[in-house]
Amino acid sequence: MDINPLVNSLIPSSISVGLLLSFFTYLAVAGSILPGKIVPGVTLTDGTRLHYRCNGLLLLLVLIALLGIGTQLDIVSPTIIADRGLELLSTTFVFSVLVTLLLYVVGCKSSDQNSSLKPHVTGNLIHDWWFGIQLNPQFFGIDLKFFFVRAGMMGWLLINLSILLKALKDSNLTQSMILYQIFCTLYIIDYFFYEEFMTSTWDIIAERLGFMLVFGDLVWIPYTFSIQGWWLLHNKVELTTAAIVANCLVFFIGYVVFRGANKQKHVFKKDPKAPIWGRPPKVIGGKLLASGYWGIARHSNYLGDLLVALSFSLPCGISSPIPYFYPVYLLILLVWRERRDEARCAQKYKEIWNEYCNLVPWRILPYVY
């Protein structure tokens, strides 16, 4: 097997660098100009709080419109991402490494003492580079953590759309590809419709910005979450009507649980007295929500996320394990994260947490300890 073409396809070119920088420039400039709801973040340890312009959905729609115009004017090929997938992957990876090295250097030199920029240096270079030094580093007033996760989610959709258009161009569009594209598009559009909910997630409020988050946002999300699309582009799968209906049910149930649980948590943080399912919420110790999905199982939102992830892979059939990489990875990640969250909550809330666990003993999946 001649590996030279594969190696060559991984080498960043001026085109891939230009595409990536153009994408980031658009997000930075348009994201600062386009109107959007200004959402206050959680209160940090020093009493300050960041504010986020949540205009991601408008930003995405304008970008797709501009790309559509560009393809009509032959300025850009609609399949350029699908045609240069590996090249863009390596370019984004290199960018992630360079950005996090810069974040490391800037963080080490920082003398800021506010919660967002105060450096947390352990002295272990690998640890500090991987997990980050500053909580919310900024670039010309742009919160980089919020910026990178937005770029990753949009990048995922752009990759999928390019794959879809390549399938159309090659006369290779199947029911499986359509189903996969519909589920992913709905999920991503939903993410940006509820973008303000992201401001209260653990990654935004607690994780420092290092290689782990930057790589996860810019490389892992768009390029591994689209594995099913790449696979369907080269493998034809015929689905029965029963399989299509079952797949839709898995997605629907997963989405309802995922979005419902996350919305309940976000609303509770903003207004602890807001009704849950039409009733006053049950609150443990004045801090922990024990109503709605959070009264059924701890982290039931993870169950919804797993079902949605599974629905992305089911259109690929069962002939290969490759399309199931994402849900398997997500299962491992969420089980690990749930264990980590449990330990942190036990330390933070102490007796209140024990009371909540006694009331809601199930973890992720009802009837599973």
CSV table of C-alpha atoms in Angstrom, one decimal, residues 38-240:
chain,number,residue,atom,x,y,z
A,38,ILE,CA,-26.3,39.5,26.6
A,39,VAL,CA,-26.2,36.7,29.2
A,40,PRO,CA,-24.5,37.1,32.5
A,41,GLY,CA,-22.4,34.2,33.5
A,42,VAL,CA,-22.2,32.6,37.0
A,43,THR,CA,-20.8,34.7,39.8
A,44,LEU,CA,-17.1,33.8,40.2
A,45,THR,CA,-15.2,33.4,43.5
A,46,ASP,CA,-14.2,37.0,43.6
A,47,GLY,CA,-17.8,38.2,43.0
A,48,THR,CA,-17.3,39.2,39.4
A,49,ARG,CA,-19.1,37.6,36.4
A,50,LEU,CA,-18.5,37.6,32.7
A,51,HIS,CA,-21.2,38.5,30.1
A,52,TYR,CA,-21.7,36.6,26.9
A,53,ARG,CA,-23.2,37.7,23.7
A,54,CYS,CA,-25.3,34.7,22.7
A,55,ASN,CA,-25.8,35.3,19.0
A,56,GLY,CA,-24.5,31.9,17.8
A,57,LEU,CA,-27.7,30.9,15.9
A,58,LEU,CA,-27.7,34.1,13.9
A,59,LEU,CA,-24.0,33.9,13.4
A,60,LEU,CA,-24.4,30.3,12.0
A,61,LEU,CA,-27.3,31.2,9.7
A,62,VAL,CA,-25.4,34.2,8.3
A,63,LEU,CA,-22.3,32.1,7.7
A,64,ILE,CA,-24.3,29.4,5.8
A,65,ALA,CA,-26.0,32.1,3.7
A,66,LEU,CA,-22.6,33.6,2.9
A,67,LEU,CA,-21.2,30.2,2.0
A,68,GLY,CA,-24.2,29.6,-0.2
A,69,ILE,CA,-23.6,32.8,-2.1
A,70,GLY,CA,-20.0,32.0,-2.4
A,71,THR,CA,-20.7,28.6,-4.0
A,72,GLN,CA,-23.1,30.2,-6.4
A,73,LEU,CA,-20.4,32.7,-7.4
A,74,ASP,CA,-17.8,29.9,-7.7
A,75,ILE,CA,-15.8,31.6,-5.0
A,76,VAL,CA,-15.7,28.5,-2.8
A,77,SER,CA,-16.4,24.8,-3.6
A,78,PRO,CA,-19.3,23.4,-1.5
A,79,THR,CA,-17.3,20.1,-1.1
A,80,ILE,CA,-14.0,21.8,-0.1
A,81,ILE,CA,-14.2,20.5,3.5
A,82,ALA,CA,-15.0,17.0,2.4
A,83,ASP,CA,-12.3,17.0,-0.2
A,84,ARG,CA,-9.7,18.3,2.2
A,85,GLY,CA,-10.8,16.7,5.4
A,86,LEU,CA,-7.5,15.2,6.6
A,87,GLU,CA,-5.6,18.3,5.7
A,88,LEU,CA,-8.0,20.5,7.7
A,89,LEU,CA,-7.8,18.1,10.6
A,90,SER,CA,-4.0,18.3,10.8
A,91,THR,CA,-4.1,22.1,10.3
A,92,THR,CA,-6.6,22.5,13.2
A,93,PHE,CA,-4.5,20.2,15.4
A,94,VAL,CA,-1.4,22.3,14.8
A,95,PHE,CA,-3.4,25.4,15.5
A,96,SER,CA,-4.6,23.9,18.8
A,97,VAL,CA,-1.1,23.1,19.9
A,98,LEU,CA,0.3,26.5,19.0
A,99,VAL,CA,-2.6,28.4,20.7
A,100,THR,CA,-2.3,26.4,23.9
A,101,LEU,CA,1.4,26.9,24.0
A,102,LEU,CA,0.7,30.7,23.7
A,103,LEU,CA,-1.9,30.4,26.4
A,104,TYR,CA,0.6,28.7,28.7
A,105,VAL,CA,3.2,31.4,28.2
A,106,VAL,CA,0.8,34.2,28.7
A,107,GLY,CA,-0.7,32.5,31.7
A,108,CYS,CA,2.7,32.0,33.4
A,109,LYS,CA,3.5,35.7,32.9
A,110,SER,CA,0.1,37.0,34.1
A,111,SER,CA,0.0,38.9,37.3
A,112,ASP,CA,-3.8,39.3,37.3
A,113,GLN,CA,-5.6,38.4,40.5
A,114,ASN,CA,-9.2,38.3,39.4
A,115,SER,CA,-10.9,34.9,39.1
A,116,SER,CA,-10.9,34.9,35.3
A,117,LEU,CA,-7.3,35.5,34.7
A,118,LYS,CA,-5.5,34.6,37.9
A,119,PRO,CA,-2.8,32.1,37.0
A,120,HIS,CA,-2.9,28.6,38.5
A,121,VAL,CA,0.6,27.2,38.0
A,122,THR,CA,1.6,23.8,39.5
A,123,GLY,CA,5.1,23.8,38.1
A,124,ASN,CA,4.4,20.7,36.0
A,125,LEU,CA,4.6,21.9,32.4
A,126,ILE,CA,2.6,19.1,30.9
A,127,HIS,CA,-0.1,19.4,33.5
A,128,ASP,CA,-0.4,23.1,33.2
A,129,TRP,CA,-0.3,23.0,29.4
A,130,TRP,CA,-3.0,20.3,29.3
A,131,PHE,CA,-5.4,21.6,31.9
A,132,GLY,CA,-4.6,25.3,31.4
A,133,ILE,CA,-3.5,28.1,33.7
A,134,GLN,CA,-6.3,30.7,33.4
A,135,LEU,CA,-10.0,30.2,33.8
A,136,ASN,CA,-11.2,32.7,31.1
A,137,PRO,CA,-8.4,34.1,29.0
A,138,GLN,CA,-9.5,36.7,26.4
A,139,PHE,CA,-8.3,38.0,23.1
A,140,PHE,CA,-9.3,41.6,22.2
A,141,GLY,CA,-12.3,41.2,24.6
A,142,ILE,CA,-13.4,37.8,23.2
A,143,ASP,CA,-13.8,35.1,25.7
A,144,LEU,CA,-11.7,32.3,24.1
A,145,LYS,CA,-13.4,29.4,25.9
A,146,PHE,CA,-16.8,30.4,24.7
A,147,PHE,CA,-15.4,31.2,21.3
A,148,PHE,CA,-13.7,27.8,20.8
A,149,VAL,CA,-16.7,25.7,21.8
A,150,ARG,CA,-18.8,27.8,19.4
A,151,ALA,CA,-16.3,27.2,16.6
A,152,GLY,CA,-16.3,23.5,17.2
A,153,MET,CA,-20.0,23.1,17.1
A,154,MET,CA,-20.3,25.2,13.9
A,155,GLY,CA,-17.3,23.3,12.4
A,156,TRP,CA,-19.2,20.0,13.0
A,157,LEU,CA,-22.2,21.3,11.0
A,158,LEU,CA,-20.0,22.7,8.2
A,159,ILE,CA,-18.2,19.3,7.9
A,160,ASN,CA,-21.5,17.5,7.7
A,161,LEU,CA,-23.0,19.8,5.1
A,162,SER,CA,-19.9,19.5,2.9
A,163,ILE,CA,-20.2,15.7,3.2
A,164,LEU,CA,-23.9,15.9,2.3
A,165,LEU,CA,-23.1,18.0,-0.8
A,166,LYS,CA,-20.4,15.6,-1.8
A,167,ALA,CA,-22.8,12.7,-1.6
A,168,LEU,CA,-25.2,14.6,-3.8
A,169,LYS,CA,-22.5,15.5,-6.2
A,170,ASP,CA,-21.4,11.8,-6.4
A,171,SER,CA,-25.1,10.6,-6.7
A,172,ASN,CA,-24.5,8.7,-3.5
A,173,LEU,CA,-27.2,10.2,-1.2
A,174,THR,CA,-29.0,7.5,0.9
A,175,GLN,CA,-31.8,7.4,3.5
A,176,SER,CA,-29.1,6.7,6.1
A,177,MET,CA,-27.2,9.8,5.2
A,178,ILE,CA,-30.4,11.9,5.2
A,179,LEU,CA,-31.4,10.6,8.6
A,180,TYR,CA,-27.9,11.2,10.1
A,181,GLN,CA,-27.8,14.7,8.7
A,182,ILE,CA,-31.3,15.6,10.0
A,183,PHE,CA,-30.5,14.4,13.6
A,184,CYS,CA,-27.1,16.2,13.7
A,185,THR,CA,-28.5,19.4,12.2
A,186,LEU,CA,-31.4,19.5,14.7
A,187,TYR,CA,-29.0,18.8,17.6
A,188,ILE,CA,-26.6,21.6,16.5
A,189,ILE,CA,-29.4,24.1,15.8
A,190,ASP,CA,-30.9,23.3,19.2
A,191,TYR,CA,-27.5,23.9,20.8
A,192,PHE,CA,-27.3,27.4,19.4
A,193,PHE,CA,-30.9,28.2,20.1
A,194,TYR,CA,-30.2,27.5,23.7
A,195,GLU,CA,-26.6,28.8,23.6
A,196,GLU,CA,-27.1,30.7,26.8
A,197,PHE,CA,-27.4,27.4,28.7
A,198,MET,CA,-23.8,26.8,27.9
A,199,THR,CA,-22.8,29.7,30.2
A,200,SER,CA,-23.7,27.6,33.2
A,201,THR,CA,-22.0,24.4,32.2
A,202,TRP,CA,-19.0,23.0,34.1
A,203,ASP,CA,-16.5,23.6,31.2
A,204,ILE,CA,-17.3,27.3,31.2
A,205,ILE,CA,-17.5,28.0,34.9
A,206,ALA,CA,-14.8,25.7,36.3
A,207,GLU,CA,-12.4,24.3,33.7
A,208,ARG,CA,-9.3,26.3,32.9
A,209,LEU,CA,-8.5,26.7,29.2
A,210,GLY,CA,-5.7,24.4,28.2
A,211,PHE,CA,-5.0,21.9,25.5
A,212,MET,CA,-7.7,19.5,26.8
A,213,LEU,CA,-10.5,22.0,26.1
A,214,VAL,CA,-9.0,23.7,23.0
A,215,PHE,CA,-8.3,20.3,21.3
A,216,GLY,CA,-11.6,19.0,22.4
A,217,ASP,CA,-13.5,22.0,21.0
A,218,LEU,CA,-11.6,22.5,17.8
A,219,VAL,CA,-10.5,19.0,16.8
A,220,TRP,CA,-12.4,16.4,18.7
A,221,ILE,CA,-15.9,17.7,18.4
A,222,PRO,CA,-16.0,18.5,14.7
A,223,TYR,CA,-13.8,15.7,13.3
A,224,THR,CA,-14.8,12.7,15.5
A,225,PHE,CA,-18.5,13.6,15.9
A,226,SER,CA,-18.8,13.5,12.1
A,227,ILE,CA,-17.2,10.0,11.7
A,228,GLN,CA,-20.7,8.6,10.8
A,229,GLY,CA,-21.0,11.1,7.9
A,230,TRP,CA,-17.6,10.2,6.6
A,231,TRP,CA,-18.4,6.5,6.9
A,232,LEU,CA,-21.7,6.8,5.1
A,233,LEU,CA,-20.0,8.7,2.3
A,234,HIS,CA,-18.1,5.5,1.4
A,235,ASN,CA,-20.6,2.8,2.6
A,236,LYS,CA,-24.1,2.4,1.5
A,237,VAL,CA,-26.6,1.3,4.1
A,238,GLU,CA,-30.3,0.4,3.4
A,239,LEU,CA,-32.7,0.8,6.3
A,240,THR,CA,-36.1,-0.8,6.7
